[in-house]
PDB file of C-alpha atoms in Angstrom:
ATOM      1  CA  MET A   3      -3.685 -43.331  24.069  1.00  0.00           C
ATOM      2  CA  TYR A   4      -5.962 -40.267  23.893  1.00  0.00           C
ATOM      3  CA  LYS A   5      -3.616 -38.343  26.188  1.00  0.00           C
ATOM      4  CA  ILE A   6      -0.705 -38.990  23.854  1.00  0.00           C
ATOM      5  CA  ILE A   7      -2.691 -37.778  20.845  1.00  0.00           C
ATOM      6  CA  LEU A   8      -3.881 -34.699  22.722  1.00  0.00           C
ATOM      7  CA  LEU A   9      -0.349 -33.863  23.884  1.00  0.00           C
ATOM      8  CA  SER A  10       0.960 -34.354  20.326  1.00  0.00           C
ATOM      9  CA  LEU A  11      -1.672 -31.982  18.950  1.00  0.00           C
ATOM     10  CA  LEU A  12      -0.871 -29.344  21.577  1.00  0.00           C
ATOM     11  CA  PHE A  13       2.844 -29.651  20.829  1.00  0.00           C
ATOM     12  CA  CYS A  14       2.262 -29.238  17.078  1.00  0.00           C
ATOM     13  CA  ALA A  15      -0.044 -26.252  17.637  1.00  0.00           C
ATOM     14  CA  ASN A  16       2.632 -24.658  19.804  1.00  0.00           C
ATOM     15  CA  LEU A  17       5.264 -25.154  17.076  1.00  0.00           C
ATOM     16  CA  VAL A  18       3.001 -23.528  14.479  1.00  0.00           C
ATOM     17  CA  ALA A  19       2.348 -20.582  16.805  1.00  0.00           C
ATOM     18  CA  GLN A  20       6.086 -20.159  17.425  1.00  0.00           C
ATOM     19  CA  ASN A  21       6.820 -20.060  13.688  1.00  0.00           C
ATOM     20  CA  SER A  22       4.024 -17.638  12.758  1.00  0.00           C
ATOM     21  CA  PHE A  23       5.228 -14.082  12.347  1.00  0.00           C
ATOM     22  CA  ASN A  24       3.384 -11.014  11.138  1.00  0.00           C
ATOM     23  CA  ILE A  25       4.663  -8.161   9.004  1.00  0.00           C
ATOM     24  CA  GLU A  26       5.282  -5.923  12.006  1.00  0.00           C
ATOM     25  CA  GLN A  27       7.568  -8.527  13.586  1.00  0.00           C
ATOM     26  CA  TYR A  28       9.457  -8.870  10.305  1.00  0.00           C
ATOM     27  CA  TYR A  29       9.698  -5.069  10.011  1.00  0.00           C
ATOM     28  CA  TYR A  30      11.956  -4.918  13.067  1.00  0.00           C
ATOM     29  CA  LYS A  31      14.223  -7.604  11.554  1.00  0.00           C
ATOM     30  CA  ILE A  32      14.934  -5.671   8.344  1.00  0.00           C
ATOM     31  CA  ASN A  33      18.523  -4.544   7.904  1.00  0.00           C
ATOM     32  CA  LYS A  34      19.031  -1.096   9.451  1.00  0.00           C
ATOM     33  CA  ASN A  35      20.757   0.219   6.309  1.00  0.00           C
ATOM     34  CA  VAL A  36      17.371   0.524   4.611  1.00  0.00           C
ATOM     35  CA  PHE A  37      16.418   3.141   7.213  1.00  0.00           C
ATOM     36  CA  LEU A  38      19.810   4.870   7.288  1.00  0.00           C
ATOM     37  CA  CYS A  39      20.595   5.414   3.616  1.00  0.00           C
ATOM     38  CA  ASP A  40      21.512   9.062   4.012  1.00  0.00           C
ATOM     39  CA  GLY A  41      24.402   8.076   6.325  1.00  0.00           C
ATOM     40  CA  ILE A  42      23.667  10.745   8.934  1.00  0.00           C
ATOM     41  CA  GLU A  43      23.419   8.146  11.700  1.00  0.00           C
ATOM     42  CA  ASN A  44      24.452   4.517  11.986  1.00  0.00           C
ATOM     43  CA  THR A  45      21.891   3.144  14.434  1.00  0.00           C
ATOM     44  CA  ILE A  46      18.126   3.069  14.675  1.00  0.00           C
ATOM     45  CA  SER A  47      16.160   1.675  17.585  1.00  0.00           C
ATOM     46  CA  ASP A  48      12.898  -0.256  17.408  1.00  0.00           C
ATOM     47  CA  ALA A  49      11.164   2.739  19.013  1.00  0.00           C
ATOM     48  CA  GLU A  50      12.502   5.008  16.241  1.00  0.00           C
ATOM     49  CA  ARG A  51      11.402   2.484  13.591  1.00  0.00           C
ATOM     50  CA  LYS A  52       7.923   2.374  15.121  1.00  0.00           C
ATOM     51  CA  LYS A  53       7.589   6.169  14.809  1.00  0.00           C
ATOM     52  CA  LEU A  54       8.272   5.920  11.056  1.00  0.00           C
ATOM     53  CA  ILE A  55       5.236   3.710  10.410  1.00  0.00           C
ATOM     54  CA  VAL A  56       2.451   5.492   8.528  1.00  0.00           C
ATOM     55  CA  THR A  57       0.314   2.417   7.709  1.00  0.00           C
ATOM     56  CA  LEU A  58       0.413  -0.857   9.617  1.00  0.00           C
ATOM     57  CA  ASP A  59      -1.816  -3.640   8.298  1.00  0.00           C
ATOM     58  CA  ASN A  60      -0.857  -6.933   9.936  1.00  0.00           C
ATOM     59  CA  LYS A  61      -3.953  -8.659   8.575  1.00  0.00           C
ATOM     60  CA  ASN A  62      -2.884  -8.045   4.967  1.00  0.00           C
ATOM     61  CA  GLY A  63       0.876  -8.183   5.553  1.00  0.00           C
ATOM     62  CA  TYR A  64       1.702  -4.579   4.656  1.00  0.00           C
ATOM     63  CA  ILE A  65       3.582  -1.646   6.146  1.00  0.00           C
ATOM     64  CA  LYS A  66       4.202   1.817   4.767  1.00  0.00           C
ATOM     65  CA  ALA A  67       6.800   3.907   6.565  1.00  0.00           C
ATOM     66  CA  LYS A  68       8.370   7.311   6.069  1.00  0.00           C
ATOM     67  CA  PRO A  69      12.123   7.246   6.789  1.00  0.00           C
ATOM     68  CA  ARG A  70      14.260  10.370   6.338  1.00  0.00           C
ATOM     69  CA  VAL A  71      14.811   9.531   2.663  1.00  0.00           C
ATOM     70  CA  GLY A  72      11.998   8.320   0.418  1.00  0.00           C
ATOM     71  CA  ASP A  73       8.990   6.113   1.011  1.00  0.00           C
ATOM     72  CA  LEU A  74       9.269   2.592   2.378  1.00  0.00           C
ATOM     73  CA  GLN A  75       6.817  -0.196   1.599  1.00  0.00           C
ATOM     74  CA  ILE A  76       7.058  -3.696   3.003  1.00  0.00           C
ATOM     75  CA  ALA A  77       4.819  -6.568   1.949  1.00  0.00           C
ATOM     76  CA  LEU A  78       4.535 -10.192   2.968  1.00  0.00           C
ATOM     77  CA  PHE A  79       4.066 -12.907   0.348  1.00  0.00           C
ATOM     78  CA  LYS A  80       3.386 -16.449   1.491  1.00  0.00           C
ATOM     79  CA  ASN A  81       4.355 -19.608  -0.338  1.00  0.00           C
ATOM     80  CA  LYS A  82       1.837 -21.998   1.187  1.00  0.00           C
ATOM     81  CA  THR A  83       3.214 -25.030  -0.657  1.00  0.00           C
ATOM     82  CA  LEU A  84       6.713 -24.608   0.782  1.00  0.00           C
ATOM     83  CA  LYS A  85       5.366 -22.987   3.966  1.00  0.00           C
ATOM     84  CA  LYS A  86       7.732 -20.042   3.540  1.00  0.00           C
ATOM     85  CA  ASP A  87       7.297 -16.335   4.025  1.00  0.00           C
ATOM     86  CA  PHE A  88       8.927 -13.831   1.697  1.00  0.00           C
ATOM     87  CA  VAL A  89       9.218 -10.179   2.656  1.00  0.00           C
ATOM     88  CA  LEU A  90       9.723  -7.557  -0.050  1.00  0.00           C
ATOM     89  CA  VAL A  91      11.218  -4.248   1.010  1.00  0.00           C
ATOM     90  CA  ASN A  92      10.866  -1.348  -1.400  1.00  0.00           C
ATOM     91  CA  LEU A  93      12.421   2.044  -0.664  1.00  0.00           C
ATOM     92  CA  THR A  94      11.792   4.639  -3.355  1.00  0.00           C
ATOM     93  CA  CYS A  95      13.095   8.172  -3.480  1.00  0.00           C
ATOM     94  CA  GLY A  96      12.880   8.980  -7.192  1.00  0.00           C
ATOM     95  CA  ALA A  97      14.624   8.174 -10.451  1.00  0.00           C
ATOM     96  CA  GLY A  98      18.384   8.064 -10.020  1.00  0.00           C
ATOM     97  CA  CYS A  99      18.314   8.312  -6.212  1.00  0.00           C
ATOM     98  CA  MET A 100      21.116   6.219  -4.716  1.00  0.00           C
ATOM     99  CA  CYS A 101      18.836   5.103  -1.871  1.00  0.00           C
ATOM    100  CA  ASN A 102      16.317   3.307  -4.114  1.00  0.00           C
ATOM    101  CA  THR A 103      16.258  -0.215  -2.735  1.00  0.00           C
ATOM    102  CA  LEU A 104      14.405  -3.400  -3.548  1.00  0.00           C
ATOM    103  CA  VAL A 105      15.336  -6.291  -1.270  1.00  0.00           C
ATOM    104  CA  PHE A 106      13.847  -9.766  -1.123  1.00  0.00           C
ATOM    105  CA  TYR A 107      14.022 -11.616   2.174  1.00  0.00           C
ATOM    106  CA  GLU A 108      13.158 -15.181   3.034  1.00  0.00           C
ATOM    107  CA  ALA A 109      11.985 -15.758   6.581  1.00  0.00           C
ATOM    108  CA  ILE A 110      13.748 -18.532   8.416  1.00  0.00           C
ATOM    109  CA  ALA A 111      12.288 -20.615  11.241  1.00  0.00           C
ATOM    110  CA  ASP A 112      13.241 -18.241  14.078  1.00  0.00           C
ATOM    111  CA  GLY A 113      11.635 -15.247  12.368  1.00  0.00           C
ATOM    112  CA  ASN A 114      14.898 -13.741  11.188  1.00  0.00           C
ATOM    113  CA  LEU A 115      15.231 -12.665   7.587  1.00  0.00           C
ATOM    114  CA  LYS A 116      17.907 -13.687   5.133  1.00  0.00           C
ATOM    115  CA  PRO A 117      18.381 -11.909   1.814  1.00  0.00           C
ATOM    116  CA  THR A 118      17.380 -14.060  -1.109  1.00  0.00           C
ATOM    117  CA  SER A 119      17.690 -13.709  -4.849  1.00  0.00           C
ATOM    118  CA  SER A 120      15.055 -11.848  -6.783  1.00  0.00           C
ATOM    119  CA  LEU A 121      11.669 -13.510  -6.923  1.00  0.00           C
ATOM    120  CA  PHE A 122      10.821 -11.577 -10.076  1.00  0.00           C
ATOM    121  CA  PRO A 123      10.944 -13.094 -13.586  1.00  0.00           C
ATOM    122  CA  ASN A 124      13.759 -10.774 -14.677  1.00  0.00           C
ATOM    123  CA  ASP A 125      13.931 -11.914 -18.313  1.00  0.00           C
ATOM    124  CA  GLU A 126      10.195 -11.348 -18.768  1.00  0.00           C
ATOM    125  CA  ILE A 127      10.443  -7.964 -17.050  1.00  0.00           C
ATOM    126  CA  ASP A 128      13.285  -6.942 -19.384  1.00  0.00           C
ATOM    127  CA  LYS A 129      11.147  -7.867 -22.407  1.00  0.00           C
ATOM    128  CA  GLU A 130       8.162  -5.955 -21.022  1.00  0.00           C
ATOM    129  CA  ASN A 131      10.315  -2.895 -20.321  1.00  0.00           C
ATOM    130  CA  GLN A 132      11.770  -3.023 -23.838  1.00  0.00           C
ATOM    131  CA  LYS A 133       8.241  -3.175 -25.248  1.00  0.00           C
ATOM    132  CA  TRP A 134       7.301  -0.080 -23.230  1.00  0.00           C
ATOM    133  CA  GLN A 135      10.467   1.752 -24.282  1.00  0.00           C
ATOM    134  CA  LYS A 136       9.490   1.281 -27.926  1.00  0.00           C
ATOM    135  CA  GLN A 137       5.875   2.225 -27.263  1.00  0.00           C
ATOM    136  CA  LEU A 138       6.898   5.372 -25.387  1.00  0.00           C
ATOM    137  CA  ASN A 139       9.653   6.135 -27.928  1.00  0.00           C
ATOM    138  CA  THR A 140      12.355   6.587 -25.288  1.00  0.00           C
ATOM    139  CA  ASP A 141      15.941   5.422 -24.951  1.00  0.00           C
ATOM    140  CA  GLU A 142      15.681   4.939 -21.189  1.00  0.00           C
ATOM    141  CA  LEU A 143      12.808   3.763 -19.061  1.00  0.00           C
ATOM    142  CA  PHE A 144      12.994   4.118 -15.302  1.00  0.00           C
ATOM    143  CA  THR A 145      10.447   1.980 -13.510  1.00  0.00           C
ATOM    144  CA  ALA A 146       9.362   1.713  -9.914  1.00  0.00           C
ATOM    145  CA  ILE A 147       7.104  -0.739  -8.152  1.00  0.00           C
ATOM    146  CA  VAL A 148       4.178  -0.195  -5.831  1.00  0.00           C
ATOM    147  CA  LEU A 149       3.660  -3.000  -3.335  1.00  0.00           C
ATOM    148  CA  PRO A 150       0.060  -3.961  -2.591  1.00  0.00           C
ATOM    149  CA  GLN A 151      -1.660  -3.417   0.726  1.00  0.00           C
ATOM    150  CA  PHE A 152      -4.518  -5.594  -0.480  1.00  0.00           C
ATOM    151  CA  GLY A 153      -4.044  -8.663  -2.646  1.00  0.00           C
ATOM    152  CA  THR A 154      -0.858  -9.828  -4.326  1.00  0.00           C
ATOM    153  CA  LEU A 155      -0.631  -7.630  -7.415  1.00  0.00           C
ATOM    154  CA  ILE A 156       2.452  -5.408  -7.636  1.00  0.00           C
ATOM    155  CA  LYS A 157       2.115  -2.415  -9.949  1.00  0.00           C
ATOM    156  CA  VAL A 158       5.053  -1.458 -12.152  1.00  0.00           C
ATOM    157  CA  ILE A 159       4.983   2.249 -12.962  1.00  0.00           C
ATOM    158  CA  ASN A 160       6.949   4.685 -15.098  1.00  0.00           C
ATOM    159  CA  ASP A 161       9.079   6.481 -12.514  1.00  0.00           C
ATOM    160  CA  ASP A 162       9.093   9.688 -14.575  1.00  0.00           C
ATOM    161  CA  ASN A 163       5.331  10.236 -14.704  1.00  0.00           C
ATOM    162  CA  GLY A 164       3.671   7.569 -12.513  1.00  0.00           C
ATOM    163  CA  GLU A 165       1.937   5.853 -15.453  1.00  0.00           C
ATOM    164  CA  HIS A 166       0.893   2.287 -14.639  1.00  0.00           C
ATOM    165  CA  LEU A 167       2.695   0.064 -17.162  1.00  0.00           C
ATOM    166  CA  TYR A 168       2.044  -3.550 -16.099  1.00  0.00           C
ATOM    167  CA  ASN A 169       1.741  -5.822 -13.083  1.00  0.00           C
ATOM    168  CA  LEU A 170       3.642  -8.543 -11.302  1.00  0.00           C
ATOM    169  CA  LYS A 171       1.213 -11.134  -9.953  1.00  0.00           C
ATOM    170  CA  TRP A 172       2.112 -13.508  -7.101  1.00  0.00           C
ATOM    171  CA  ASN A 173       0.670 -16.913  -7.958  1.00  0.00           C
ATOM    172  CA  GLY A 174       1.456 -18.469  -4.600  1.00  0.00           C
ATOM    173  CA  SER A 175       5.001 -19.507  -5.437  1.00  0.00           C
ATOM    174  CA  ALA A 176       6.376 -17.040  -8.007  1.00  0.00           C
ATOM    175  CA  PHE A 177       5.750 -13.665  -9.625  1.00  0.00           C
ATOM    176  CA  LEU A 178       4.466 -13.505 -13.190  1.00  0.00           C
ATOM    177  CA  VAL A 179       4.258 -10.543 -15.573  1.00  0.00           C
ATOM    178  CA  GLN A 180       0.642  -9.580 -16.150  1.00  0.00           C
ATOM    179  CA  GLN A 181      -0.835  -6.878 -18.359  1.00  0.00           C
ATOM    180  CA  LYS A 182      -2.772  -4.151 -16.583  1.00  0.00           C
TER     181      LYS A 182
END
C-alpha cells in the first residue's frame, strides 16, 4: 500500500515538474514576428533571441530585450486558482510606431503559447484615459505600459512625456485599474 502511495506521489511530482515553465522558456515560444517587425529578415534563431536579452529574471518572471526596433518587455502573470500562466509581451518603439505591440498569451500544458484576448479591463481603461485627456486638456492621449520586473503592478504612462498616469494591478486572476 505504501509503495502505491509513494509511486503516485512521484508520478504527480513529475507531472508538476513537466508543466512548470519559466519566463525564459516562454520567451523562445513567442511568435517571431515580434522580433522581426522591421521586415528586414524573416527568421530568428534561439541563439539570436538570446543575444537580444538585456535583463533575464526567471525568479520574478521578467525579461527585457533589445530587438532591432524598440524595447521588448515580457512578464509572467500566474493565475493560481486556475493554475494558468499568462505571458504579456510589450514591444514599444514610440507613439505612432507601427511596431508597437501588446500581446497576451495563455500557456498551454506543453509550454506552448496561444494568443488570448486582452486581460485588461478595457472599458475601465477607456474611462481612465478620458479622465486624463480632460485633465491634460488634450484631444489625443497616447499611452504606453511598463511591465513590472518586481511585483504585479503595470504602470500606464503618457507616451509623449513619460508621465505616470495610473496602474493596472494583477489581483491573481484579472487586472484592475488602480490610481498611482
